[in-house]
PDB file of C-alpha atoms in Angstrom:
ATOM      1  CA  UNK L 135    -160.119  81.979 -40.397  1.00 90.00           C
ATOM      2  CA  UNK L 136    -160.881  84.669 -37.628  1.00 94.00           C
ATOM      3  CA  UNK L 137    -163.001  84.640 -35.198  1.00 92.00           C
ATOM      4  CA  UNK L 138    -164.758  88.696 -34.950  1.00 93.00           C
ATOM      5  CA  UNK L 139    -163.140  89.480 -31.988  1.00 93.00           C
ATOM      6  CA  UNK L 140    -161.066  92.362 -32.404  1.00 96.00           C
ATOM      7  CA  UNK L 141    -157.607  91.914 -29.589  1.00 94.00           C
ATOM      8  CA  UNK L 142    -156.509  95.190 -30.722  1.00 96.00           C
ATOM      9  CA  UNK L 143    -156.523  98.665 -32.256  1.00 97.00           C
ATOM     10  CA  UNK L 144    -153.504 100.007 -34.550  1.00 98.00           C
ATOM     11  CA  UNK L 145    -152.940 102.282 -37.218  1.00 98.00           C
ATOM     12  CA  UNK L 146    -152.362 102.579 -40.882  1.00 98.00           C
ATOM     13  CA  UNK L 147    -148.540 104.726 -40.343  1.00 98.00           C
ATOM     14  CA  UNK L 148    -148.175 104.255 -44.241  1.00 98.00           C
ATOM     15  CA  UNK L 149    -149.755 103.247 -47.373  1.00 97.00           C
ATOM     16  CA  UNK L 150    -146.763 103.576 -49.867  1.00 97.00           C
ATOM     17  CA  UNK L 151    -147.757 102.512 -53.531  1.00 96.00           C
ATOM     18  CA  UNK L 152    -146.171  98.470 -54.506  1.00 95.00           C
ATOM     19  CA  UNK L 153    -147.108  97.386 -58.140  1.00 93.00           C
ATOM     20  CA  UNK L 154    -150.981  98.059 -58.386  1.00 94.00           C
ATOM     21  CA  UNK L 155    -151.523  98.242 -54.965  1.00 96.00           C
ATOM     22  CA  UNK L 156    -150.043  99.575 -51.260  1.00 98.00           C
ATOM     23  CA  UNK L 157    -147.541  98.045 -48.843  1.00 98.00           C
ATOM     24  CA  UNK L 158    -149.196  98.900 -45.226  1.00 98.00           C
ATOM     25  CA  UNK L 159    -147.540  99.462 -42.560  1.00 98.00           C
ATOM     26  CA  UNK L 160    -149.099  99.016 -39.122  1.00 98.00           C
ATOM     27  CA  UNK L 161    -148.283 100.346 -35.545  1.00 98.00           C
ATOM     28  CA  UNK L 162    -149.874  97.761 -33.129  1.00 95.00           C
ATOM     29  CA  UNK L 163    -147.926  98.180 -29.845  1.00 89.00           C
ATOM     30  CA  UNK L 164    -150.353  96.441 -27.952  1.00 86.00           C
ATOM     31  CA  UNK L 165    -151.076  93.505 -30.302  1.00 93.00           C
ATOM     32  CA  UNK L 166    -148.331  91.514 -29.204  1.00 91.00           C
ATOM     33  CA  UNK L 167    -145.908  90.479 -32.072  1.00 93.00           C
ATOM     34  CA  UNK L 168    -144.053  87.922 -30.264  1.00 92.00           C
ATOM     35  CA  UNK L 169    -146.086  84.672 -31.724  1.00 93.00           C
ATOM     36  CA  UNK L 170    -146.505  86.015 -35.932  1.00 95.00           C
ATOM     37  CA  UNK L 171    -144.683  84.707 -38.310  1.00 95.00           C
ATOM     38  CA  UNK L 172    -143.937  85.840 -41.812  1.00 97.00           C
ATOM     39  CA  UNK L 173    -146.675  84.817 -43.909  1.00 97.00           C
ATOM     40  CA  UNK L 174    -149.225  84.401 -40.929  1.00 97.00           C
ATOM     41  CA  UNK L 175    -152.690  86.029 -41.501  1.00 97.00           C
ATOM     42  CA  UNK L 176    -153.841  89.101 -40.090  1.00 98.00           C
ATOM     43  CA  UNK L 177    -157.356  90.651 -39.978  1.00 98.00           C
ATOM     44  CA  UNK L 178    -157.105  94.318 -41.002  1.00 98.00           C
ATOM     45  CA  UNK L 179    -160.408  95.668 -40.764  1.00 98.00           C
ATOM     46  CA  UNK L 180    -162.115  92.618 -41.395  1.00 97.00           C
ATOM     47  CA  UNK L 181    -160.005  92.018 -44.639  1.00 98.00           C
ATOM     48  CA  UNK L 182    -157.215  89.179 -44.551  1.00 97.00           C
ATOM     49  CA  UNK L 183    -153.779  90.311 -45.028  1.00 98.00           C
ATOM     50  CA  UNK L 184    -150.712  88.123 -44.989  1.00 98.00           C
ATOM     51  CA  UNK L 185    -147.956  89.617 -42.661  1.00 98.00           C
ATOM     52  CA  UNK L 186    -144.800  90.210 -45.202  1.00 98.00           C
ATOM     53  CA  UNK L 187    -142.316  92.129 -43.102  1.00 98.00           C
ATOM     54  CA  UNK L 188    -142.384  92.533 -38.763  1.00 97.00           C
ATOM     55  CA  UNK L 189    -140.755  94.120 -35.788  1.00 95.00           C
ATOM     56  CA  UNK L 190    -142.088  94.625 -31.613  1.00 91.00           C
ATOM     57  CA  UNK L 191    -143.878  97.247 -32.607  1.00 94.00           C
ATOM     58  CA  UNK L 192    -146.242  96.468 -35.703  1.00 96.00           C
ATOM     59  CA  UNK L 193    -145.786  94.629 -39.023  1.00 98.00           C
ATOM     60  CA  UNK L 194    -146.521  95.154 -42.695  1.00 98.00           C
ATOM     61  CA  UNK L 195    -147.987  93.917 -45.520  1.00 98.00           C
ATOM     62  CA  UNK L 196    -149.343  93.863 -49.470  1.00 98.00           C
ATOM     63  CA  UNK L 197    -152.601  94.587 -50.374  1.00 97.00           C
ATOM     64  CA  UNK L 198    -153.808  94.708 -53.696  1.00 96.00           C
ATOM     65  CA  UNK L 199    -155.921  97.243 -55.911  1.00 96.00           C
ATOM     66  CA  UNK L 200    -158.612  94.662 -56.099  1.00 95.00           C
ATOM     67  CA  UNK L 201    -158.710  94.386 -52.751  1.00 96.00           C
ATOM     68  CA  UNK L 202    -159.020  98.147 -52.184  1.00 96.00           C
ATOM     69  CA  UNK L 203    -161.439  98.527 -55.191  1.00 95.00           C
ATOM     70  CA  UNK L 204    -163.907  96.432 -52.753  1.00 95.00           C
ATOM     71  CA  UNK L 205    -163.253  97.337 -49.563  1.00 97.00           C
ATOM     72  CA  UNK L 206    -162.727 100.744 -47.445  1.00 97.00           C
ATOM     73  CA  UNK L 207    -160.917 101.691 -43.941  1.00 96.00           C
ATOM     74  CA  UNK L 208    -157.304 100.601 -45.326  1.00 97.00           C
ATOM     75  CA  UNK L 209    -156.411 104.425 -45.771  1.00 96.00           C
ATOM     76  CA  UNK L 210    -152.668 105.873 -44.628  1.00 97.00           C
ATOM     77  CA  UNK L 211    -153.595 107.611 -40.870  1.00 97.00           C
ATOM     78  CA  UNK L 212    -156.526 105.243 -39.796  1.00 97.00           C
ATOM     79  CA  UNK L 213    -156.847 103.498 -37.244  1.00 98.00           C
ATOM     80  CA  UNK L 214    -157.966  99.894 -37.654  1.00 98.00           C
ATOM     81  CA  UNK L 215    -159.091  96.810 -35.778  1.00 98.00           C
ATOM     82  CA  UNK L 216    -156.717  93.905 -35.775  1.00 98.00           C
ATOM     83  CA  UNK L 217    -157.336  89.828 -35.465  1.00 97.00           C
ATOM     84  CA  UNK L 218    -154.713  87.002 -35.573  1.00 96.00           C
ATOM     85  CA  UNK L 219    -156.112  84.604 -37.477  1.00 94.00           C
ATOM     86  CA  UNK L 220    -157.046  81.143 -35.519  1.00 86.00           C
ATOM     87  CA  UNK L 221    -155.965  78.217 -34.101  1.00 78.00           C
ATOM     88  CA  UNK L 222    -156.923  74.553 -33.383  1.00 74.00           C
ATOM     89  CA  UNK L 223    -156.589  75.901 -29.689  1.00 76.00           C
ATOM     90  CA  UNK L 224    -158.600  79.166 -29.417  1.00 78.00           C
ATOM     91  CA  UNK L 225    -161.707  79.993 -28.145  1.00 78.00           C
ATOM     92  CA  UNK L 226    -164.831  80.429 -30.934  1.00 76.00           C
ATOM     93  CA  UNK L 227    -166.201  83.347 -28.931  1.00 79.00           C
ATOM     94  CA  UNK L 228    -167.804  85.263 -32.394  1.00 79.00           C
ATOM     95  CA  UNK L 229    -168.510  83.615 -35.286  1.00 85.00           C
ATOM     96  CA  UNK L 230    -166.326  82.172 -38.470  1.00 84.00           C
ATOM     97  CA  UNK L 231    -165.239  85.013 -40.089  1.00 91.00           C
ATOM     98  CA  UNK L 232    -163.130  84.477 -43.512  1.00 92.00           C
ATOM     99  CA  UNK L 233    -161.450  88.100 -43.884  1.00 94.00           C
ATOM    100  CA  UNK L 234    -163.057  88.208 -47.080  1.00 93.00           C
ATOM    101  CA  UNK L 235    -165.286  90.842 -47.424  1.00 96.00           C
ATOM    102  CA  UNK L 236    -169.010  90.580 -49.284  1.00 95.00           C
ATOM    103  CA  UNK L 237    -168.942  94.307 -49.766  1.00 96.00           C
ATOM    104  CA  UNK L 238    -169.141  97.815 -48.448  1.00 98.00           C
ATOM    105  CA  UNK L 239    -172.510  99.030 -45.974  1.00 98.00           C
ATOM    106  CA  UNK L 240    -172.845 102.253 -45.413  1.00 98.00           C
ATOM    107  CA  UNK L 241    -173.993 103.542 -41.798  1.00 98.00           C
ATOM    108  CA  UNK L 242    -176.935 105.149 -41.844  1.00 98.00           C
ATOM    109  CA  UNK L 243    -177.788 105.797 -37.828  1.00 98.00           C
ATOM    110  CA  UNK L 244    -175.636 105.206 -34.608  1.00 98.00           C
ATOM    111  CA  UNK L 245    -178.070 105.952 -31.839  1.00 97.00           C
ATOM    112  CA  UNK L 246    -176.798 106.182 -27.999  1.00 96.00           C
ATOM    113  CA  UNK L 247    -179.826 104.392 -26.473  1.00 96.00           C
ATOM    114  CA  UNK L 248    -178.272 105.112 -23.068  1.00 95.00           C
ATOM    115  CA  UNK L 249    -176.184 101.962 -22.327  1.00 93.00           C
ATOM    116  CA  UNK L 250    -175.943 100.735 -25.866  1.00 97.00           C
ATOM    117  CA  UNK L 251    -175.623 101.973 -29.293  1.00 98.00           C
ATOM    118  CA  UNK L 252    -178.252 101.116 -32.237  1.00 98.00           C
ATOM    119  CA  UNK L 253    -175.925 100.632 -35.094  1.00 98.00           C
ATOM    120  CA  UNK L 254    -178.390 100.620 -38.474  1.00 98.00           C
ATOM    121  CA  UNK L 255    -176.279 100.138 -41.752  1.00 98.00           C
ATOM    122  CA  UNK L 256    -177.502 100.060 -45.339  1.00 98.00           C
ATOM    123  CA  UNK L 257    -176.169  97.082 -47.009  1.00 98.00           C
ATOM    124  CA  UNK L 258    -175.839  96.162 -51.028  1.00 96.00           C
ATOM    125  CA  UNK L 259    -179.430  94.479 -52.129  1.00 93.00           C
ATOM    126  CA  UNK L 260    -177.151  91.476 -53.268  1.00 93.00           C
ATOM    127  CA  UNK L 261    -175.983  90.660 -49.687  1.00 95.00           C
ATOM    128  CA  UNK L 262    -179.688  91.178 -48.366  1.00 93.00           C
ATOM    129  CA  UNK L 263    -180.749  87.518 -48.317  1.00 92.00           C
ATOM    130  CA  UNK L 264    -177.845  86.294 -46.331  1.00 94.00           C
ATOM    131  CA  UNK L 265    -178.550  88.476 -43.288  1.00 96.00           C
ATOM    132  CA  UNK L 266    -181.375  86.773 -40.842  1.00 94.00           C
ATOM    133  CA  UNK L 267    -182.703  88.094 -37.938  1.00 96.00           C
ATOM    134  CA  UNK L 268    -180.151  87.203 -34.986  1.00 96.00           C
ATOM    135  CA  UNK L 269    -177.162  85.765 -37.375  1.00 94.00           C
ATOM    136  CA  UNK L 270    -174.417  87.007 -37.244  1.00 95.00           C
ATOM    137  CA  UNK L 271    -172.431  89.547 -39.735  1.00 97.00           C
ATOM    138  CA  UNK L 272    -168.884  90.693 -39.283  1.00 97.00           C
ATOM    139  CA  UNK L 273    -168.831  94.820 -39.391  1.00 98.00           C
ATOM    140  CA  UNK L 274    -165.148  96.178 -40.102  1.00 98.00           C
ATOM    141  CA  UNK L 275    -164.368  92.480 -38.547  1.00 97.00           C
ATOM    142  CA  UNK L 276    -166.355  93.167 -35.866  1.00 98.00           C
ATOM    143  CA  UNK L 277    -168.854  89.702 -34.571  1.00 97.00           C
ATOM    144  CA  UNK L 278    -172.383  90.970 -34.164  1.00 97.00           C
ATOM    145  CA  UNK L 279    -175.601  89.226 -33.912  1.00 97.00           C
ATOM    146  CA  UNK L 280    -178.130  91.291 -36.372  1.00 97.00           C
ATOM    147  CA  UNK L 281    -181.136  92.591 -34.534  1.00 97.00           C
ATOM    148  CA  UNK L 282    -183.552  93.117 -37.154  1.00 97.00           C
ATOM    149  CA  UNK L 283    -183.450  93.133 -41.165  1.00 96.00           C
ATOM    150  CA  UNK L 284    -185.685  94.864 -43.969  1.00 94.00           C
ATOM    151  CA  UNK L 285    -184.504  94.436 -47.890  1.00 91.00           C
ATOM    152  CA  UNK L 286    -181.589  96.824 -47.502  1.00 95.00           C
ATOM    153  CA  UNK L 287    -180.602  97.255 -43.978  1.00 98.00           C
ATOM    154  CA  UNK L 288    -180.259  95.692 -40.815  1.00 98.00           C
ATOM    155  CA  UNK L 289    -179.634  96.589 -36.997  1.00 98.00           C
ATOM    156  CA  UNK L 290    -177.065  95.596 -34.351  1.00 98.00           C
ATOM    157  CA  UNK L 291    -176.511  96.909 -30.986  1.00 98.00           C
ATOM    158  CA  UNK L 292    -173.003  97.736 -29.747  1.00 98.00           C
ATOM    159  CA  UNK L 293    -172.428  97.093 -25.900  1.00 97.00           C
ATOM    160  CA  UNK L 294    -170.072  99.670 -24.596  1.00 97.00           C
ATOM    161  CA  UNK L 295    -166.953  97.056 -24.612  1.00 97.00           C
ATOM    162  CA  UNK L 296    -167.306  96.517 -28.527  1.00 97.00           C
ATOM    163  CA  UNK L 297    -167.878 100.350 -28.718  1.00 97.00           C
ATOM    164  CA  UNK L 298    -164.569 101.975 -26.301  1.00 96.00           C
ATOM    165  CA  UNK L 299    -162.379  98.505 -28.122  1.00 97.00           C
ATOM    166  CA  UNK L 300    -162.733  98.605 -31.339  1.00 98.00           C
ATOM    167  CA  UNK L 301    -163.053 101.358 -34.515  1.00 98.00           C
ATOM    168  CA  UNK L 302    -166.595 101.343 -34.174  1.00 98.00           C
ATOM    169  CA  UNK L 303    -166.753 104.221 -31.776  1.00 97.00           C
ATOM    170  CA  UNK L 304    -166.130 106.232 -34.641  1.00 97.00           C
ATOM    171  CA  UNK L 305    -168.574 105.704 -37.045  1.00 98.00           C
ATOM    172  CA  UNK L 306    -171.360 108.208 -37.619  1.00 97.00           C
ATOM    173  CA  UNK L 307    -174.107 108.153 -40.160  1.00 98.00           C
ATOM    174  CA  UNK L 308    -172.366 108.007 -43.580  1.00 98.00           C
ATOM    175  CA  UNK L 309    -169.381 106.320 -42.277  1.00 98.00           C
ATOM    176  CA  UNK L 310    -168.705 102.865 -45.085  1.00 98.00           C
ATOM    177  CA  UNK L 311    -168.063 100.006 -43.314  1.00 98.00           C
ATOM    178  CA  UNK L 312    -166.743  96.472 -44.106  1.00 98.00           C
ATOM    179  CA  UNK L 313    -169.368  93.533 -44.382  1.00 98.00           C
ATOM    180  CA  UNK L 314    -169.043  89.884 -44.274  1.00 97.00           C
ATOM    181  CA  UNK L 315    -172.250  87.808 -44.024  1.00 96.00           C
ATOM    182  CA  UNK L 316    -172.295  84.421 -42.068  1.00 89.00           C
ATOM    183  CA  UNK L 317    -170.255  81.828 -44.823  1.00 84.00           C
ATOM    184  CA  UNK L 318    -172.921  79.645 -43.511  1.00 83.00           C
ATOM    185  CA  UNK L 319    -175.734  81.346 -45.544  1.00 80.00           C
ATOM    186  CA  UNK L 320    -173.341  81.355 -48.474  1.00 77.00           C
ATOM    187  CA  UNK L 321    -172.895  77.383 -48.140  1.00 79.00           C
ATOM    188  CA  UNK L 322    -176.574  76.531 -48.211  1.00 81.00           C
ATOM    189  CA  UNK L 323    -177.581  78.889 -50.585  1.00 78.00           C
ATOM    190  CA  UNK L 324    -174.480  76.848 -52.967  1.00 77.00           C
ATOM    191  CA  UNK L 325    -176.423  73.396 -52.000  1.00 81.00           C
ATOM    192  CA  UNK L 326    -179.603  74.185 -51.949  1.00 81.00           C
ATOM    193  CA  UNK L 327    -179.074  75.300 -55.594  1.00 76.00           C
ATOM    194  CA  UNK L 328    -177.204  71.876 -56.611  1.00 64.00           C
ATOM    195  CA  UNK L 329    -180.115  70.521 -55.750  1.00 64.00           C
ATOM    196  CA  UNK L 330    -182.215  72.441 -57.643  1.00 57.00           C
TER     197      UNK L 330
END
């Protein structure tokens, strides 16, 4: 579990093909390796990853074609935002976040409003009933509270902190993005229907 609040940016230093899918290695100087473990989960992007191989500077791990057949950002060269996953003792300062992603939005405006950016991203029609109208919605792992919602897109605003910390600052209309609805919406929606 992960929380949406990105502690650092690394980068993708190499993608080399393992089995079906890629071995990644990432260069996260300022993430602060000291407390992972092998095996410990590690937000990539929003996506889960468990952490197969480590040194001071970064760490590595597996990801799998399925994974990349439903997710983007996980390419050799990019940079990426990075979450240990949580404890019983950290602060809840986003929102549950999984690290499994729903499925890929595409950004179609990033508007400087002069203070704050207006991110609007066009989101798959499936996904479309679990956004509401200040919930929350992990973008590339991101925590942000959805300003408004029509059938196929919805708003956030980006305070200059998430903008100059995180990957964000670099999206531009057209730019696919990562998406994870609240897991609360997915919960009722399962038992509301088991109760028919």
């Amino acid at each position: 579990m992960f929380t949406g609040i990105v502690t650092a940016v690394g980068r993708i230093a190499s993608a080399s093909p393992r089995g079906d899918g890629l071995r990644l290695r990432i260069e996260a100087p300022g993430f602060g390796m000291d407390d992972v473990t092998l095996g410990d989960s590690i937000a990539l992007q929003g996506v889960c990853h468990t952490v197969v191989a480590k040194d001071a500077n970064g760490f590595e791990v597996d990801t799998s074609a399925a994974t990349l057949a439903v997710t983007t950002g996980l390419d050799e060269g990019r940079e990426v935002n990075l979450e240990k996953s949580l404890t019983l003792a950290d602060r809840l300062g986003g929102h549950l976040v999984s690290g499994h992603v729903d499925g890929v939005g595409t950004v179609s405006a990033f508007d400087d409003l002069g203070g704050s950016w207006r991110l609007e991203i066009a989101m798959p029609a499936e996904l479309a009933r679990y956004v509401a109208r200040k919930g929350s919605i992990a973008v590339d792992g991101v925590s942000l509270t959805v300003n408004a919602v029509t059938d196929d897109r919805f708003e956030v605003n980006i305070i200059p902190h998430t903008r100059s910390a995180t990957t964000l600052r670099h999206l531009a209309a057209g730019s696919p993005v990562n998406l994870e609805v609240d897991m609360t919406a997915r919960y009722l929606e399962r038992l509301m229907g088991e109760r028919g």
